PDB file of C-alpha atoms and ligand atoms in Angstrom:
ATOM      1  CA  MET A  73       0.000   0.000   0.000  1.00  0.00           C
ATOM      2  CA  GLY A  74       2.751   2.464   0.906  1.00  0.00           C
ATOM      3  CA  VAL A  75       6.269   2.985   2.286  1.00  0.00           C
ATOM      4  CA  ARG A  76       7.540   1.578  -1.004  1.00  0.00           C
ATOM      5  CA  GLY A  77      11.060   2.857  -0.402  1.00  0.00           C
ATOM      6  CA  SER A  78      11.405   0.105   2.205  1.00  0.00           C
ATOM      7  CA  ASN A  79      11.472  -3.501   1.033  1.00  0.00           C
ATOM      8  CA  THR A  80       9.125  -5.683   3.101  1.00  0.00           C
ATOM      9  CA  THR A  81       9.501  -9.441   2.946  1.00  0.00           C
ATOM     10  CA  GLU A  82       9.138 -12.596   5.004  1.00  0.00           C
ATOM     11  CA  LEU A  83      12.263 -13.697   6.863  1.00  0.00           C
ATOM     12  CA  VAL A  84      12.499 -17.250   8.213  1.00  0.00           C
ATOM     13  CA  LEU A  85      15.210 -18.217  10.739  1.00  0.00           C
ATOM     14  CA  GLU A  86      15.540 -21.993  11.255  1.00  0.00           C
ATOM     15  CA  ASP A  87      18.146 -23.785  13.419  1.00  0.00           C
ATOM     16  CA  VAL A  88      20.364 -20.709  13.361  1.00  0.00           C
ATOM     17  CA  MET A  89      23.506 -20.843  15.497  1.00  0.00           C
ATOM     18  CA  ILE A  90      24.928 -17.492  16.620  1.00  0.00           C
ATOM     19  CA  PRO A  91      28.550 -17.285  17.825  1.00  0.00           C
ATOM     20  CA  GLU A  92      28.696 -16.031  21.406  1.00  0.00           C
ATOM     21  CA  GLU A  93      30.729 -12.947  20.478  1.00  0.00           C
ATOM     22  CA  ASN A  94      27.844 -11.843  18.231  1.00  0.00           C
ATOM     23  CA  LEU A  95      25.300 -11.866  21.063  1.00  0.00           C
ATOM     24  CA  LEU A  96      23.573  -8.513  21.617  1.00  0.00           C
ATOM     25  CA  GLY A  97      22.642  -7.806  25.244  1.00  0.00           C
ATOM     26  CA  ASP A  98      21.932 -10.446  27.859  1.00  0.00           C
ATOM     27  CA  SER A  99      20.780 -13.896  26.629  1.00  0.00           C
ATOM     28  CA  GLU A 100      18.545 -14.273  29.738  1.00  0.00           C
ATOM     29  CA  LYS A 101      16.735 -10.974  29.164  1.00  0.00           C
ATOM     30  CA  GLY A 102      15.705 -11.273  25.525  1.00  0.00           C
ATOM     31  CA  PHE A 103      12.000 -10.504  25.968  1.00  0.00           C
ATOM     32  CA  HIS A 104      12.684  -7.564  28.293  1.00  0.00           C
ATOM     33  CA  GLN A 105      15.238  -6.129  25.831  1.00  0.00           C
ATOM     34  CA  PHE A 106      12.805  -6.617  22.967  1.00  0.00           C
ATOM     35  CA  LEU A 107      10.094  -4.681  24.849  1.00  0.00           C
ATOM     36  CA  GLU A 108      12.538  -1.882  25.697  1.00  0.00           C
ATOM     37  CA  THR A 109      13.515  -1.591  22.028  1.00  0.00           C
ATOM     38  CA  LEU A 110       9.843  -1.364  21.064  1.00  0.00           C
ATOM     39  CA  ASP A 111       9.277   1.485  23.551  1.00  0.00           C
ATOM     40  CA  GLY A 112      12.086   3.492  21.939  1.00  0.00           C
ATOM     41  CA  GLY A 113      10.900   2.600  18.429  1.00  0.00           C
ATOM     42  CA  ARG A 114       7.483   4.005  19.221  1.00  0.00           C
ATOM     43  CA  ILE A 115       8.988   7.457  19.667  1.00  0.00           C
ATOM     44  CA  SER A 116      10.552   7.119  16.186  1.00  0.00           C
ATOM     45  CA  ILE A 117       7.215   6.099  14.661  1.00  0.00           C
ATOM     46  CA  GLY A 118       5.620   9.114  16.360  1.00  0.00           C
ATOM     47  CA  ALA A 119       8.295  11.326  14.804  1.00  0.00           C
ATOM     48  CA  LEU A 120       7.737   9.761  11.370  1.00  0.00           C
ATOM     49  CA  ALA A 121       4.007  10.423  11.663  1.00  0.00           C
ATOM     50  CA  VAL A 122       4.603  14.064  12.648  1.00  0.00           C
ATOM     51  CA  GLY A 123       6.902  14.495   9.626  1.00  0.00           C
ATOM     52  CA  ILE A 124       4.419  13.024   7.162  1.00  0.00           C
ATOM     53  CA  ALA A 125       1.567  15.077   8.643  1.00  0.00           C
ATOM     54  CA  GLN A 126       3.656  18.266   8.464  1.00  0.00           C
ATOM     55  CA  ALA A 127       4.395  17.655   4.777  1.00  0.00           C
ATOM     56  CA  ALA A 128       0.722  16.980   3.971  1.00  0.00           C
ATOM     57  CA  TYR A 129      -0.350  20.080   5.906  1.00  0.00           C
ATOM     58  CA  GLU A 130       2.163  22.298   4.082  1.00  0.00           C
ATOM     59  CA  ARG A 131       0.954  20.983   0.700  1.00  0.00           C
ATOM     60  CA  ALA A 132      -2.656  21.660   1.710  1.00  0.00           C
ATOM     61  CA  LEU A 133      -1.889  25.174   2.988  1.00  0.00           C
ATOM     62  CA  ASN A 134      -0.045  26.047  -0.233  1.00  0.00           C
ATOM     63  CA  TYR A 135      -2.809  24.593  -2.394  1.00  0.00           C
ATOM     64  CA  SER A 136      -5.444  26.595  -0.464  1.00  0.00           C
ATOM     65  CA  LYS A 137      -3.616  29.774  -1.549  1.00  0.00           C
ATOM     66  CA  GLU A 138      -3.254  28.699  -5.198  1.00  0.00           C
ATOM     67  CA  ARG A 139      -6.589  27.098  -6.027  1.00  0.00           C
ATOM     68  CA  LYS A 140      -9.446  29.452  -6.900  1.00  0.00           C
ATOM     69  CA  GLN A 141     -13.118  28.516  -6.965  1.00  0.00           C
ATOM     70  CA  PHE A 142     -16.095  30.879  -7.230  1.00  0.00           C
ATOM     71  CA  GLY A 143     -13.538  33.669  -7.887  1.00  0.00           C
ATOM     72  CA  GLU A 144     -11.779  33.214  -4.527  1.00  0.00           C
ATOM     73  CA  GLN A 145      -8.792  31.360  -3.147  1.00  0.00           C
ATOM     74  CA  ILE A 146     -10.285  28.266  -1.478  1.00  0.00           C
ATOM     75  CA  GLY A 147      -8.254  29.198   1.631  1.00  0.00           C
ATOM     76  CA  LYS A 148     -10.700  32.066   2.144  1.00  0.00           C
ATOM     77  CA  PHE A 149     -13.512  29.584   2.773  1.00  0.00           C
ATOM     78  CA  GLN A 150     -13.982  28.993   6.478  1.00  0.00           C
ATOM     79  CA  SER A 151     -14.475  25.240   6.026  1.00  0.00           C
ATOM     80  CA  ILE A 152     -10.955  25.027   4.546  1.00  0.00           C
ATOM     81  CA  GLN A 153      -9.472  27.394   7.145  1.00  0.00           C
ATOM     82  CA  PHE A 154     -10.884  25.350  10.034  1.00  0.00           C
ATOM     83  CA  LYS A 155      -9.423  22.136   8.606  1.00  0.00           C
ATOM     84  CA  LEU A 156      -6.011  23.802   8.299  1.00  0.00           C
ATOM     85  CA  ALA A 157      -6.277  25.275  11.817  1.00  0.00           C
ATOM     86  CA  ASP A 158      -7.036  21.832  13.287  1.00  0.00           C
ATOM     87  CA  MET A 159      -4.187  20.279  11.308  1.00  0.00           C
ATOM     88  CA  ALA A 160      -1.676  22.873  12.565  1.00  0.00           C
ATOM     89  CA  MET A 161      -2.843  22.450  16.173  1.00  0.00           C
ATOM     90  CA  GLN A 162      -2.833  18.653  16.131  1.00  0.00           C
ATOM     91  CA  ILE A 163       0.617  18.469  14.505  1.00  0.00           C
ATOM     92  CA  GLU A 164       1.977  20.844  17.149  1.00  0.00           C
ATOM     93  CA  LEU A 165       0.491  18.728  19.942  1.00  0.00           C
ATOM     94  CA  ALA A 166       1.837  15.468  18.489  1.00  0.00           C
ATOM     95  CA  ARG A 167       5.291  17.009  18.012  1.00  0.00           C
ATOM     96  CA  THR A 168       5.328  18.142  21.645  1.00  0.00           C
ATOM     97  CA  MET A 169       4.339  14.635  22.787  1.00  0.00           C
ATOM     98  CA  VAL A 170       7.141  13.081  20.710  1.00  0.00           C
ATOM     99  CA  HIS A 171       9.657  15.569  22.138  1.00  0.00           C
ATOM    100  CA  LYS A 172       8.501  14.857  25.693  1.00  0.00           C
ATOM    101  CA  ALA A 173       8.843  11.076  25.266  1.00  0.00           C
ATOM    102  CA  ALA A 174      12.281  11.504  23.642  1.00  0.00           C
ATOM    103  CA  TRP A 175      13.390  13.852  26.420  1.00  0.00           C
ATOM    104  CA  LEU A 176      12.307  11.376  29.114  1.00  0.00           C
ATOM    105  CA  LYS A 177      14.237   8.604  27.332  1.00  0.00           C
ATOM    106  CA  ASP A 178      17.347  10.790  27.026  1.00  0.00           C
ATOM    107  CA  GLU A 179      17.080  11.620  30.738  1.00  0.00           C
ATOM    108  CA  LYS A 180      16.857   7.854  31.484  1.00  0.00           C
ATOM    109  CA  LYS A 181      13.461   8.372  33.142  1.00  0.00           C
ATOM    110  CA  PRO A 182      10.461   6.042  32.626  1.00  0.00           C
ATOM    111  CA  PHE A 183       8.917   6.758  29.212  1.00  0.00           C
ATOM    112  CA  LYS A 184       6.776   3.715  28.315  1.00  0.00           C
ATOM    113  CA  LYS A 185       3.437   5.502  28.746  1.00  0.00           C
ATOM    114  CA  GLU A 186       4.610   8.700  27.035  1.00  0.00           C
ATOM    115  CA  ALA A 187       6.056   6.713  24.094  1.00  0.00           C
ATOM    116  CA  ALA A 188       2.699   4.955  23.667  1.00  0.00           C
ATOM    117  CA  PHE A 189       0.851   8.313  23.978  1.00  0.00           C
ATOM    118  CA  ALA A 190       3.105   9.886  21.331  1.00  0.00           C
ATOM    119  CA  LYS A 191       2.936   6.932  18.915  1.00  0.00           C
ATOM    120  CA  LEU A 192      -0.822   6.487  19.213  1.00  0.00           C
ATOM    121  CA  TYR A 193      -1.752  10.155  19.016  1.00  0.00           C
ATOM    122  CA  ALA A 194       0.740  11.082  16.277  1.00  0.00           C
ATOM    123  CA  SER A 195      -0.132   8.122  14.033  1.00  0.00           C
ATOM    124  CA  GLU A 196      -3.912   8.571  14.249  1.00  0.00           C
ATOM    125  CA  MET A 197      -3.509  12.346  13.878  1.00  0.00           C
ATOM    126  CA  ALA A 198      -1.326  11.898  10.769  1.00  0.00           C
ATOM    127  CA  THR A 199      -3.869   9.622   9.070  1.00  0.00           C
ATOM    128  CA  LYS A 200      -6.556  12.248   9.677  1.00  0.00           C
ATOM    129  CA  VAL A 201      -4.332  15.128   8.551  1.00  0.00           C
ATOM    130  CA  CYS A 202      -3.349  13.324   5.318  1.00  0.00           C
ATOM    131  CA  ASN A 203      -6.972  12.465   4.640  1.00  0.00           C
ATOM    132  CA  ASP A 204      -7.964  16.124   5.160  1.00  0.00           C
ATOM    133  CA  ALA A 205      -5.060  17.230   2.956  1.00  0.00           C
ATOM    134  CA  ILE A 206      -6.525  15.114   0.133  1.00  0.00           C
ATOM    135  CA  GLN A 207      -9.946  16.658   0.805  1.00  0.00           C
ATOM    136  CA  ILE A 208      -8.517  20.187   0.563  1.00  0.00           C
ATOM    137  CA  HIS A 209      -6.926  19.269  -2.790  1.00  0.00           C
ATOM    138  CA  GLY A 210     -10.298  17.963  -4.047  1.00  0.00           C
ATOM    139  CA  GLY A 211      -9.973  15.639  -7.048  1.00  0.00           C
ATOM    140  CA  SER A 212      -6.332  16.640  -7.510  1.00  0.00           C
ATOM    141  CA  GLY A 213      -5.585  15.175  -4.079  1.00  0.00           C
ATOM    142  CA  TYR A 214      -6.701  11.762  -5.283  1.00  0.00           C
ATOM    143  CA  MET A 215      -4.160  11.939  -8.119  1.00  0.00           C
ATOM    144  CA  ARG A 216      -0.482  11.088  -7.747  1.00  0.00           C
ATOM    145  CA  GLU A 217       0.789  14.473  -8.944  1.00  0.00           C
ATOM    146  CA  PHE A 218       0.188  16.270  -5.636  1.00  0.00           C
ATOM    147  CA  GLU A 219       1.659  13.437  -3.518  1.00  0.00           C
ATOM    148  CA  VAL A 220      -0.821  13.748  -0.655  1.00  0.00           C
ATOM    149  CA  GLU A 221      -2.386  10.396  -1.611  1.00  0.00           C
ATOM    150  CA  ARG A 222       1.053   8.775  -1.149  1.00  0.00           C
ATOM    151  CA  MET A 223       1.356  10.409   2.263  1.00  0.00           C
ATOM    152  CA  LEU A 224      -1.936   8.852   3.353  1.00  0.00           C
ATOM    153  CA  ARG A 225      -0.782   5.426   2.088  1.00  0.00           C
ATOM    154  CA  ASP A 226       2.573   5.827   3.847  1.00  0.00           C
ATOM    155  CA  THR A 227       1.227   7.082   7.132  1.00  0.00           C
ATOM    156  CA  LYS A 228      -1.347   4.311   7.565  1.00  0.00           C
ATOM    157  CA  LEU A 229       1.534   1.996   8.505  1.00  0.00           C
ATOM    158  CA  MET A 230       2.285   4.229  11.518  1.00  0.00           C
ATOM    159  CA  GLU A 231      -0.982   2.989  13.080  1.00  0.00           C
ATOM    160  CA  ILE A 232       0.121  -0.641  12.551  1.00  0.00           C
ATOM    161  CA  GLY A 233       3.889  -1.079  12.884  1.00  0.00           C
ATOM    162  CA  GLU A 234       5.761  -1.100  16.226  1.00  0.00           C
ATOM    163  CA  GLY A 235       2.475  -2.118  17.916  1.00  0.00           C
ATOM    164  CA  THR A 236      -0.977  -1.326  16.527  1.00  0.00           C
ATOM    165  CA  SER A 237      -3.201   1.423  17.941  1.00  0.00           C
ATOM    166  CA  GLU A 238      -5.111  -1.268  19.847  1.00  0.00           C
ATOM    167  CA  ILE A 239      -1.876  -2.493  21.457  1.00  0.00           C
ATOM    168  CA  GLN A 240      -0.909   1.107  22.398  1.00  0.00           C
ATOM    169  CA  ARG A 241      -4.268   1.469  24.150  1.00  0.00           C
ATOM    170  CA  MET A 242      -3.557  -1.761  26.042  1.00  0.00           C
ATOM    171  CA  VAL A 243      -0.112  -0.467  27.095  1.00  0.00           C
ATOM    172  CA  ILE A 244      -1.606   2.843  28.246  1.00  0.00           C
ATOM    173  CA  SER A 245      -4.419   1.075  30.146  1.00  0.00           C
ATOM    174  CA  ARG A 246      -1.811  -0.954  32.022  1.00  0.00           C
ATOM    175  CA  GLU A 247       0.388   2.090  32.679  1.00  0.00           C
ATOM    176  CA  ILE A 248      -2.490   4.149  34.137  1.00  0.00           C
ATOM    177  CA  GLY A 249      -3.398   1.298  36.496  1.00  0.00           C
ATOM    178  CA  CYS A 250      -6.540  -0.185  34.964  1.00  0.00           C
ATOM    179  CA  PRO A 251      -7.394  -3.538  36.598  1.00  0.00           C
ATOM    180  CA  MET A 252      -5.942  -6.377  34.478  1.00  0.00           C
TER     181      MET A 252
HETATM  182  C1  FAD B 516       5.281  -2.452   5.597  1.00  0.00           C
HETATM  183  C2  FAD B 516       5.521  -3.176   6.883  1.00  0.00           C
HETATM  184  C3  FAD B 516       6.769  -3.123   7.469  1.00  0.00           C
HETATM  185  C4  FAD B 516       7.019  -3.791   8.667  1.00  0.00           C
HETATM  186  N1  FAD B 516       8.262  -3.739   9.184  1.00  0.00           N
HETATM  187  C5  FAD B 516       8.540  -4.431  10.293  1.00  0.00           C
HETATM  188  C6  FAD B 516       9.856  -4.454  10.818  1.00  0.00           C
HETATM  189  O1  FAD B 516      10.758  -3.807  10.285  1.00  0.00           O
HETATM  190  N2  FAD B 516      10.087  -5.181  11.923  1.00  0.00           N
HETATM  191  C7  FAD B 516       9.110  -5.896  12.540  1.00  0.00           C
HETATM  192  O2  FAD B 516       9.361  -6.549  13.538  1.00  0.00           O
HETATM  193  N3  FAD B 516       7.854  -5.893  12.058  1.00  0.00           N
HETATM  194  C8  FAD B 516       7.541  -5.187  10.959  1.00  0.00           C
HETATM  195  N4  FAD B 516       6.262  -5.185  10.470  1.00  0.00           N
HETATM  196  C9  FAD B 516       5.256  -5.979  11.176  1.00  0.00           C
HETATM  197  C10 FAD B 516       4.364  -5.099  12.063  1.00  0.00           C
HETATM  198  O3  FAD B 516       5.079  -4.723  13.233  1.00  0.00           O
HETATM  199  C11 FAD B 516       3.098  -5.904  12.388  1.00  0.00           C
HETATM  200  O4  FAD B 516       2.348  -6.024  11.190  1.00  0.00           O
HETATM  201  C12 FAD B 516       2.287  -5.211  13.470  1.00  0.00           C
HETATM  202  O5  FAD B 516       2.954  -5.229  14.711  1.00  0.00           O
HETATM  203  C13 FAD B 516       0.910  -5.857  13.661  1.00  0.00           C
HETATM  204  O6  FAD B 516       1.043  -7.245  13.842  1.00  0.00           O
HETATM  205  P1  FAD B 516       0.238  -8.234  12.892  1.00  0.00           P
HETATM  206  O7  FAD B 516       0.389  -7.797  11.491  1.00  0.00           O
HETATM  207  O8  FAD B 516       0.659  -9.606  13.266  1.00  0.00           O
HETATM  208  O9  FAD B 516      -1.273  -7.989  13.285  1.00  0.00           O
HETATM  209  P2  FAD B 516      -2.140  -8.836  14.305  1.00  0.00           P
HETATM  210  O10 FAD B 516      -1.407  -8.946  15.606  1.00  0.00           O
HETATM  211  O11 FAD B 516      -2.594 -10.086  13.649  1.00  0.00           O
HETATM  212  O12 FAD B 516      -3.349  -7.843  14.516  1.00  0.00           O
HETATM  213  C14 FAD B 516      -4.551  -7.871  13.735  1.00  0.00           C
HETATM  214  C15 FAD B 516      -5.578  -6.988  14.440  1.00  0.00           C
HETATM  215  O13 FAD B 516      -5.896  -7.537  15.726  1.00  0.00           O
HETATM  216  C16 FAD B 516      -5.635  -6.590  16.741  1.00  0.00           C
HETATM  217  N5  FAD B 516      -5.105  -7.283  17.910  1.00  0.00           N
HETATM  218  C17 FAD B 516      -4.072  -8.187  17.967  1.00  0.00           C
HETATM  219  N6  FAD B 516      -3.873  -8.604  19.229  1.00  0.00           N
HETATM  220  C18 FAD B 516      -4.763  -7.948  19.998  1.00  0.00           C
HETATM  221  C19 FAD B 516      -5.066  -7.957  21.389  1.00  0.00           C
HETATM  222  N7  FAD B 516      -4.369  -8.705  22.259  1.00  0.00           N
HETATM  223  N8  FAD B 516      -6.069  -7.171  21.840  1.00  0.00           N
HETATM  224  C20 FAD B 516      -6.769  -6.394  20.972  1.00  0.00           C
HETATM  225  N9  FAD B 516      -6.551  -6.349  19.640  1.00  0.00           N
HETATM  226  C21 FAD B 516      -5.565  -7.107  19.163  1.00  0.00           C
HETATM  227  C22 FAD B 516      -4.581  -5.645  16.140  1.00  0.00           C
HETATM  228  O14 FAD B 516      -4.592  -4.398  16.803  1.00  0.00           O
HETATM  229  C23 FAD B 516      -5.063  -5.566  14.698  1.00  0.00           C
HETATM  230  O15 FAD B 516      -6.133  -4.668  14.606  1.00  0.00           O
HETATM  231  C24 FAD B 516       5.972  -4.511   9.306  1.00  0.00           C
HETATM  232  C25 FAD B 516       4.712  -4.545   8.728  1.00  0.00           C
HETATM  233  C26 FAD B 516       4.465  -3.876   7.535  1.00  0.00           C
HETATM  234  C27 FAD B 516       3.077  -3.942   6.945  1.00  0.00           C
END
């Protein structure tokens, strides 16, 4: 569907022997290390989502100044302005959440909940922003030329990879102390 710059394929490992000197981390703590890596990766996915959303928003803002309908720039229509205002606000919020999670990680403080917040919010926000960017472009947005359709295809993966949105909600529920 998207992210075509990255080759995705099945990888099967069967009876693989790894020399001891090639071992990464502690062989007794594999699952723990894997979970820790995922927490950090979620901040990166949040950052990717913010970047894609920012690009889609900038395209939409520019197009709203160029495209004229009924003798006016479409950016003068309040329905377009409100979409752009929401996009700008939600991108700013997601970026701040990503920065906070990254800062906590850099400071070696707990960041599991904040990484899940950032990943979940940024990825769902980016899908909405890209979808709205297509809407602002009208029919042109559905075409390849303006690239916003690619951004929607690319960003959808941010809601799936490194733990789906449903899994992020499970992580957050645990972190805020919901009974399990
Ligand atoms: C383009 C691409 C690149 C990828 N790159 C990588 C990579 O580099 N490294 C890597 O490790 N993986 C990679 N993946 C895999 C990706 O991480 C998984 O697809 C993702 O974690 C979801 O797992 P799944 O596909 O098995 O979905 P499933 O786990 O089968 O989920 C299916 C649905 O069920 C829901 N679900 C599953 N379990 C629960 C539950 N307990 N409670 C509630 N709902 C649940 C999910 O949220 C989802 O909606 C990639 C995938 C794609 C498409």
